[in-house]
Coordinates of C-alpha atoms in Angstrom, one line a residue:
M147 CA -69.6 13.2 -60.9
T148 CA -71.8 15.0 -58.3
T149 CA -71.2 14.9 -54.6
V150 CA -73.0 16.3 -51.5
K151 CA -70.8 15.1 -48.7
N152 CA -71.5 14.5 -45.2
P153 CA -69.8 17.2 -43.3
T154 CA -68.1 14.7 -41.1
S155 CA -66.8 12.6 -44.1
R156 CA -63.4 13.4 -45.8
K157 CA -64.7 11.6 -49.0
N158 CA -67.9 10.1 -50.6
S159 CA -67.4 6.3 -49.8
I160 CA -70.6 5.4 -51.6
E161 CA -69.3 6.9 -54.7
D162 CA -66.0 5.0 -54.3
A163 CA -67.9 1.9 -53.6
L164 CA -70.3 2.1 -56.7
L165 CA -67.2 3.2 -58.9
R166 CA -65.9 -0.3 -58.4
E167 CA -68.8 -1.9 -59.9
V168 CA -68.6 0.4 -62.7
E169 CA -65.0 0.0 -63.3
A170 CA -65.5 -3.9 -63.2
G171 CA -68.0 -3.6 -66.1
E172 CA -70.7 -4.7 -63.9
L173 CA -72.7 -1.7 -64.1
A174 CA -73.0 1.3 -66.6
G175 CA -73.9 3.8 -64.1
A176 CA -75.8 4.7 -61.1
A177 CA -77.1 7.5 -59.0
A178 CA -77.6 7.1 -55.3
L179 CA -78.7 9.4 -52.3
V180 CA -78.8 9.2 -48.7
W181 CA -81.2 11.5 -46.7
R182 CA -81.0 11.6 -42.8
N183 CA -82.0 14.0 -40.0
G184 CA -83.8 16.4 -42.4
S185 CA -81.1 16.8 -45.2
I186 CA -79.2 14.9 -47.9
R187 CA -76.1 13.6 -46.5
Q188 CA -74.5 12.1 -49.7
I189 CA -75.2 12.0 -53.3
A190 CA -73.3 9.8 -55.6
T191 CA -73.4 9.6 -59.3
V192 CA -71.0 7.4 -61.3
G193 CA -70.5 6.0 -64.7
R194 CA -72.5 6.7 -68.0
R195 CA -76.2 7.3 -68.4
D196 CA -75.9 6.5 -72.1
L197 CA -73.7 4.0 -73.4
V198 CA -73.8 5.3 -77.1
S199 CA -73.0 9.0 -76.2
G200 CA -71.1 8.4 -73.2
A201 CA -73.1 11.1 -71.4
P202 CA -72.4 10.7 -67.5
V203 CA -74.9 9.9 -64.9
E204 CA -75.9 13.3 -63.1
R205 CA -78.2 14.3 -60.3
D206 CA -81.1 15.0 -62.6
T207 CA -80.8 11.9 -65.0
I208 CA -84.1 10.4 -65.6
F209 CA -84.5 6.4 -65.0
R210 CA -87.1 3.9 -65.6
I211 CA -88.1 3.1 -62.1
A212 CA -90.0 -0.1 -63.0
S213 CA -91.8 -1.5 -59.6
L214 CA -91.0 1.7 -57.6
T215 CA -94.0 2.8 -59.6
K216 CA -96.3 0.4 -57.5
P217 CA -96.2 2.6 -54.3
V218 CA -96.9 5.8 -56.3
T219 CA -100.1 4.1 -57.8
T220 CA -100.9 2.7 -54.2
V221 CA -100.9 6.1 -52.7
A222 CA -103.0 7.6 -55.6
A223 CA -105.6 4.8 -54.8
L224 CA -105.5 5.4 -51.1
T225 CA -106.3 9.0 -51.5
L226 CA -109.5 7.9 -53.2
L227 CA -110.0 5.6 -50.5
D228 CA -109.6 8.5 -47.9
E229 CA -112.4 10.4 -49.9
G230 CA -114.8 7.5 -49.7
R231 CA -114.7 6.5 -53.4
F232 CA -114.4 3.2 -52.8
A233 CA -114.1 0.6 -49.7
L234 CA -111.1 -2.0 -49.2
D235 CA -113.4 -4.9 -49.4
D236 CA -115.7 -3.4 -52.4
P237 CA -115.5 -6.2 -55.2
I238 CA -113.6 -4.6 -58.1
T239 CA -116.3 -5.9 -60.4
K240 CA -118.2 -2.4 -59.6
Y241 CA -115.9 -0.8 -61.8
A242 CA -114.5 -3.6 -63.8
P243 CA -117.7 -5.8 -64.8
E244 CA -115.3 -7.5 -67.3
L245 CA -113.6 -9.4 -64.4
E246 CA -117.1 -10.8 -63.2
R247 CA -116.7 -14.5 -63.6
M248 CA -113.1 -15.3 -63.1
R249 CA -111.7 -19.0 -63.0
V250 CA -108.7 -20.2 -60.9
L251 CA -106.1 -22.9 -62.0
R252 CA -106.2 -26.0 -59.8
D253 CA -102.4 -26.0 -60.2
P254 CA -100.6 -22.6 -60.8
D255 CA -98.5 -24.3 -63.4
G256 CA -101.1 -26.9 -64.8
P257 CA -103.2 -27.0 -67.8
L258 CA -105.2 -23.8 -68.5
D259 CA -108.5 -25.6 -68.8
E260 CA -108.2 -27.2 -65.4
T261 CA -110.0 -24.5 -63.4
D262 CA -112.6 -23.9 -60.7
E263 CA -114.8 -20.9 -60.3
A264 CA -113.4 -18.1 -58.0
N265 CA -114.7 -18.5 -54.7
R266 CA -115.5 -14.7 -54.5
P267 CA -114.9 -11.7 -56.4
I268 CA -111.3 -9.6 -56.2
T269 CA -111.5 -6.9 -53.9
F270 CA -109.6 -3.6 -53.7
R271 CA -107.7 -5.0 -50.9
D272 CA -106.6 -8.0 -52.8
L273 CA -105.2 -5.7 -55.4
L274 CA -103.4 -3.5 -52.9
T275 CA -101.6 -6.5 -51.2
H276 CA -101.2 -8.9 -54.3
R277 CA -103.6 -11.4 -53.0
S278 CA -105.7 -11.1 -55.9
G279 CA -104.8 -14.3 -57.6
L280 CA -103.2 -12.4 -60.5
T281 CA -99.5 -12.9 -61.1
Y282 CA -96.6 -12.2 -63.5
G283 CA -96.3 -15.1 -66.1
D284 CA -92.6 -15.1 -65.9
F285 CA -92.7 -16.5 -62.4
H286 CA -94.2 -19.6 -63.6
R287 CA -92.8 -22.6 -65.8
G288 CA -96.4 -23.7 -66.7
P289 CA -98.8 -22.8 -69.6
I290 CA -99.9 -19.5 -67.8
K291 CA -96.4 -17.9 -68.5
R292 CA -96.9 -18.2 -72.3
A293 CA -100.7 -17.5 -72.3
Q294 CA -100.1 -14.2 -70.2
A295 CA -97.3 -13.0 -72.7
E296 CA -99.5 -13.8 -75.8
T297 CA -102.6 -12.3 -74.3
L298 CA -101.5 -9.2 -72.4
G299 CA -98.5 -8.3 -74.5
A300 CA -95.8 -5.8 -73.0
Q301 CA -95.9 -5.0 -69.2
I302 CA -95.0 -1.2 -69.7
D303 CA -95.1 0.1 -73.3
N304 CA -98.2 -1.8 -74.6
A305 CA -100.3 -1.1 -77.7
L306 CA -103.4 -2.1 -76.0
T307 CA -105.9 0.3 -74.6
P308 CA -106.4 0.1 -70.9
D309 CA -109.9 -1.1 -71.7
A310 CA -108.8 -3.7 -74.0
W311 CA -106.1 -4.8 -71.7
I312 CA -108.5 -5.5 -68.8
A313 CA -110.8 -7.5 -71.1
H314 CA -107.7 -9.6 -72.1
V315 CA -107.0 -10.1 -68.3
A316 CA -110.6 -11.4 -67.9
T317 CA -109.7 -14.3 -70.4
L318 CA -106.9 -15.6 -68.4
P319 CA -107.3 -17.8 -65.4
L320 CA -105.9 -16.8 -61.8
V321 CA -103.2 -18.8 -60.2
D322 CA -105.0 -18.6 -56.7
Q323 CA -108.3 -17.9 -55.0
P324 CA -108.8 -14.1 -54.3
G325 CA -107.3 -13.5 -50.9
R326 CA -105.6 -16.7 -50.4
G327 CA -102.1 -16.0 -50.8
F328 CA -99.5 -13.6 -52.0
H329 CA -98.6 -13.6 -55.7
Y330 CA -96.8 -10.6 -57.0
G331 CA -98.0 -9.5 -60.4
I332 CA -100.3 -7.3 -62.3
S333 CA -102.6 -6.4 -59.5
T334 CA -101.1 -2.8 -59.3
D335 CA -101.7 -2.3 -63.2
V336 CA -105.3 -3.4 -62.7
L337 CA -105.6 -1.2 -59.7
G338 CA -104.1 1.6 -61.9
F339 CA -106.8 1.4 -64.7
L340 CA -109.6 0.9 -62.0
I341 CA -108.7 4.3 -60.3
A342 CA -108.4 6.0 -63.7
R343 CA -112.0 4.9 -64.1
L344 CA -113.0 6.0 -60.8
D345 CA -111.5 9.5 -61.3
G346 CA -112.6 9.9 -64.8
A347 CA -109.1 10.4 -66.5
P348 CA -106.0 8.6 -67.7
L349 CA -103.9 7.2 -65.1
G350 CA -101.0 9.7 -65.8
V351 CA -103.4 12.5 -65.0
V352 CA -104.6 11.0 -61.7
L353 CA -101.2 10.2 -60.5
D354 CA -100.1 13.8 -61.5
R355 CA -103.0 15.6 -59.7
R356 CA -103.2 13.3 -56.7
V357 CA -99.4 12.7 -55.9
L358 CA -96.9 14.1 -58.3
A359 CA -98.0 17.6 -58.6
P360 CA -98.7 18.0 -54.7
L361 CA -95.2 16.6 -54.0
G362 CA -93.4 18.7 -56.6
M363 CA -92.2 15.5 -58.6
C364 CA -91.9 17.3 -61.9
D365 CA -89.7 14.7 -63.6
T366 CA -91.9 11.7 -62.8
C367 CA -94.1 10.5 -65.6
F368 CA -95.0 7.8 -68.1
T369 CA -93.9 9.7 -71.1
V370 CA -90.8 11.9 -70.9
P371 CA -91.4 15.2 -72.7
Q372 CA -89.1 15.8 -75.7
Q373 CA -87.3 18.7 -74.1
K374 CA -86.2 16.5 -71.1
R375 CA -85.3 13.3 -73.1
H376 CA -81.6 14.3 -73.2
R377 CA -81.6 13.6 -69.4
C378 CA -82.8 10.1 -69.9
A379 CA -80.7 7.2 -69.0
G380 CA -80.4 4.9 -72.0
L381 CA -81.6 1.1 -71.8
C382 CA -78.7 -0.9 -70.9
G383 CA -78.3 -4.6 -70.8
F384 CA -75.6 -7.3 -71.6
D385 CA -74.5 -9.3 -74.5
S386 CA -74.2 -13.2 -74.6
E387 CA -70.6 -12.8 -73.0
G388 CA -71.8 -10.7 -70.2
R389 CA -70.4 -7.3 -71.8
L390 CA -72.3 -4.2 -71.1
T391 CA -74.3 -3.2 -74.3
A392 CA -77.0 -0.4 -75.4
L393 CA -80.5 -1.9 -75.9
T394 CA -83.3 -0.6 -78.0
E395 CA -86.0 -2.3 -75.9
A396 CA -85.9 -4.0 -72.5
P397 CA -86.0 -7.7 -72.1
G398 CA -89.3 -9.2 -73.3
R399 CA -90.0 -6.0 -75.4
H400 CA -91.7 -4.9 -72.2
A401 CA -90.2 -1.3 -72.5
L402 CA -89.0 0.6 -75.4
K403 CA -86.2 3.1 -75.8
Q404 CA -88.9 5.6 -76.8
R405 CA -92.6 5.4 -76.0
P406 CA -94.5 5.8 -79.2
E407 CA -96.9 8.6 -79.7
G408 CA -100.5 8.0 -78.8
M409 CA -100.0 5.2 -76.5
T410 CA -102.6 5.1 -74.0
F411 CA -101.6 2.1 -71.9
E412 CA -100.1 3.3 -68.7
A413 CA -98.5 0.8 -66.4
G414 CA -99.3 1.5 -62.7
G415 CA -97.2 -1.4 -61.8
G416 CA -93.9 -0.4 -63.4
G417 CA -94.2 2.4 -66.2
L418 CA -92.9 5.6 -64.6
W419 CA -89.6 7.5 -65.1
S420 CA -88.2 9.5 -62.3
T421 CA -85.2 11.0 -60.6
L422 CA -83.3 11.0 -57.3
D423 CA -84.9 14.1 -55.9
D424 CA -88.4 13.5 -57.1
Y425 CA -88.4 9.9 -55.4
L426 CA -87.0 11.6 -52.3
A427 CA -90.0 13.7 -52.1
F428 CA -92.3 10.8 -52.3
A429 CA -90.4 8.7 -49.7
R430 CA -90.1 11.5 -47.5
M431 CA -94.0 12.0 -47.5
L432 CA -94.4 8.4 -46.2
I433 CA -92.6 9.1 -43.1
G434 CA -94.5 12.5 -42.6
D435 CA -91.6 14.6 -43.4
G436 CA -92.5 15.9 -46.8
A437 CA -91.9 19.8 -47.1
R438 CA -94.8 19.4 -49.5
G439 CA -97.7 16.9 -49.7
A440 CA -97.2 15.5 -46.1
D441 CA -101.0 15.4 -45.6
L442 CA -101.8 13.3 -49.0
L443 CA -103.0 10.4 -46.8
R444 CA -104.6 10.3 -43.4
P445 CA -102.2 9.1 -40.9
E446 CA -104.3 5.8 -40.2
T447 CA -104.2 5.1 -44.1
C448 CA -100.5 5.6 -44.4
A449 CA -99.9 3.5 -41.2
M450 CA -102.1 0.8 -42.9
M451 CA -100.1 1.0 -46.1
T452 CA -96.8 0.6 -44.3
S453 CA -97.8 -2.1 -42.1
N454 CA -97.7 -5.8 -42.8
Q455 CA -101.1 -7.0 -44.2
L456 CA -100.1 -10.8 -44.7
T457 CA -101.1 -13.7 -42.4
P458 CA -98.2 -15.8 -41.1
E459 CA -99.4 -18.5 -43.6
Q460 CA -99.1 -16.0 -46.5
R461 CA -95.7 -14.8 -45.3
A462 CA -94.7 -18.3 -45.1
S463 CA -95.8 -19.4 -48.6
A464 CA -95.1 -16.2 -50.6
R465 CA -92.5 -17.1 -53.6
M466 CA -90.9 -15.4 -56.3
F467 CA -88.8 -17.4 -58.7
G468 CA -89.3 -20.1 -56.2
R469 CA -87.5 -18.2 -53.5
S470 CA -89.1 -17.5 -50.2
V471 CA -89.5 -13.6 -49.8
F472 CA -91.4 -13.1 -46.7
A473 CA -91.0 -15.9 -44.5
A474 CA -88.3 -14.3 -42.3
G475 CA -87.4 -10.7 -41.9
H476 CA -90.4 -9.0 -43.9
G477 CA -93.9 -8.6 -44.4
Y478 CA -95.8 -6.9 -47.2
G479 CA -98.1 -3.8 -46.8
M480 CA -99.6 -2.1 -49.7
G481 CA -97.1 -1.6 -52.4
V482 CA -94.0 -1.9 -50.0
A483 CA -92.1 -4.6 -48.0
V484 CA -92.3 -4.0 -44.4
V485 CA -89.2 -4.9 -42.1
M486 CA -90.7 -6.9 -39.2
E487 CA -87.5 -8.9 -37.9
P488 CA -84.6 -6.6 -38.8
E489 CA -81.7 -9.2 -38.0
K490 CA -83.3 -11.4 -40.6
A491 CA -84.2 -8.7 -43.3
D492 CA -82.7 -9.1 -46.7
P493 CA -81.3 -5.6 -47.7
L494 CA -82.2 -6.1 -51.3
Q495 CA -85.8 -5.7 -50.1
C496 CA -85.1 -3.2 -47.5
R497 CA -83.4 -3.4 -44.2
G498 CA -83.6 -1.1 -41.0
G499 CA -85.5 -0.9 -37.9
V500 CA -88.9 -2.4 -37.3
G501 CA -91.4 -0.6 -39.6
T502 CA -88.7 0.3 -42.5
I503 CA -90.3 0.1 -45.9
G504 CA -88.9 -0.4 -49.6
W505 CA -88.9 -2.5 -52.6
P506 CA -86.8 -3.0 -55.6
G507 CA -87.3 -2.5 -59.3
A508 CA -86.6 -4.9 -62.0
Y509 CA -84.2 -2.4 -63.8
G510 CA -81.9 -1.9 -60.9
S511 CA -83.9 0.7 -59.1
W512 CA -84.1 0.2 -55.4
W513 CA -85.3 2.5 -52.1
Q514 CA -86.0 2.3 -48.5
T515 CA -87.3 4.6 -45.8
D516 CA -86.6 4.0 -42.1
P517 CA -88.8 5.7 -39.7
N518 CA -86.9 4.8 -36.8
D519 CA -84.0 7.2 -37.8
G520 CA -86.0 9.4 -40.4
S521 CA -83.7 8.1 -43.2
V522 CA -84.2 7.5 -46.9
L523 CA -82.0 5.7 -49.2
I524 CA -82.5 5.7 -53.0
F525 CA -80.5 3.8 -55.7
L526 CA -81.3 4.4 -59.4
A527 CA -79.8 2.3 -62.4
H528 CA -80.7 0.9 -65.7
N529 CA -79.9 -2.9 -65.5
M530 CA -81.9 -4.8 -68.1
V531 CA -81.3 -8.7 -67.9
E532 CA -83.0 -11.4 -69.4
L533 CA -84.0 -14.2 -67.2
H534 CA -81.6 -16.9 -69.0
Q535 CA -78.7 -14.4 -68.4
M536 CA -79.4 -14.1 -64.7
A537 CA -79.4 -17.9 -64.5
R538 CA -75.8 -17.8 -65.8
G539 CA -74.9 -15.1 -63.3
I540 CA -74.9 -12.2 -66.0
G541 CA -76.2 -8.8 -64.9
L542 CA -76.2 -9.4 -61.1
G543 CA -73.6 -6.6 -60.2
V544 CA -76.5 -4.4 -59.8
W545 CA -77.7 -6.1 -56.8
S546 CA -74.1 -6.2 -55.4
A547 CA -74.0 -2.5 -55.9
I548 CA -77.3 -2.0 -54.0
A549 CA -76.2 -4.2 -51.1
T550 CA -72.8 -2.4 -51.0
F551 CA -74.8 0.9 -51.1
H552 CA -76.9 -0.1 -48.2
S553 CA -73.9 -1.3 -46.2
V554 CA -72.0 2.0 -46.6
A555 CA -75.0 4.2 -46.0
T556 CA -76.1 2.5 -42.7
A557 CA -72.6 2.1 -41.4

């Protein structure tokens, strides 16, 4: 285990807290980091990164970061905005004519043939704030759930080409009129493929030259090079009895243990692998404290990204799995949740002073940055759970571990 201790601490209390989850069989392993006042105060690495080999989690272990990918894609898009390559209210049909004639479900969970015309085209602003009417099918009980799965396929390791995937998106109805409400989903994936078209290169190349290379994020990528794969965390989930088990694919076959050669689909909404130190460089940039790449975005653009963009009505109506997400405590900026009422903020999104930003990932990753004390907290794990398992209380230990990490790190 690796520890960088706070000089004022006699032990690594974060490591102790996370070890309890590992020893209870709730978590295979995790890596966590606290950065504050210009330096790393604690790093804790506990448990196993691979259940088959028994290899331990280490500081440089490479994890799938799922939706922690979204802010990275968002920053890349905003660099293009700063260059004047698009305007926020430009219709995306300028670059994706396939999406010209979208239909909208009258009821998000209703029949797929009961639709109306979209009132207006989707804009870049809609994609950046998840107000496009695009969604994740798993958030719904109606026909759109199955239709999206069958039409679009895997969310991360997908055999479709980017152009074919966008063409398939065009055949599905939206769940809301563009701009009307917050619906978390594939908006950032569409955004990623649009900026790839704008920049004339695959998304991975765009992210690398616009964000990853300037920040020195050398281990962040869609496909881990062969020479680094021994550092990757193995896919980890639970069997029917709730016991930890190694997986060959993530739930829903959305991600595979090894990405096939020649796959061109790169998921801007959830496909990156990364490490503690790489994501720290990214998070520091967003509070203007990056040793490298601090000027990736204009200050006013960074401020816009990290400020709430939702109306009071949109905050009140936003739901994920039927649960209110922004009615109290948070708003949503561009790719990140934003703390607005600290005393009501759920730490599993992010919690700190006003303006704290962060977001969790489906596979057990989580981060936040608090500009009030200049702190960054990062938690990475592989915890891949089926929805029916979550309904039975299986696989929830990672969220308890994140809440504990947050509590100890901010005490």
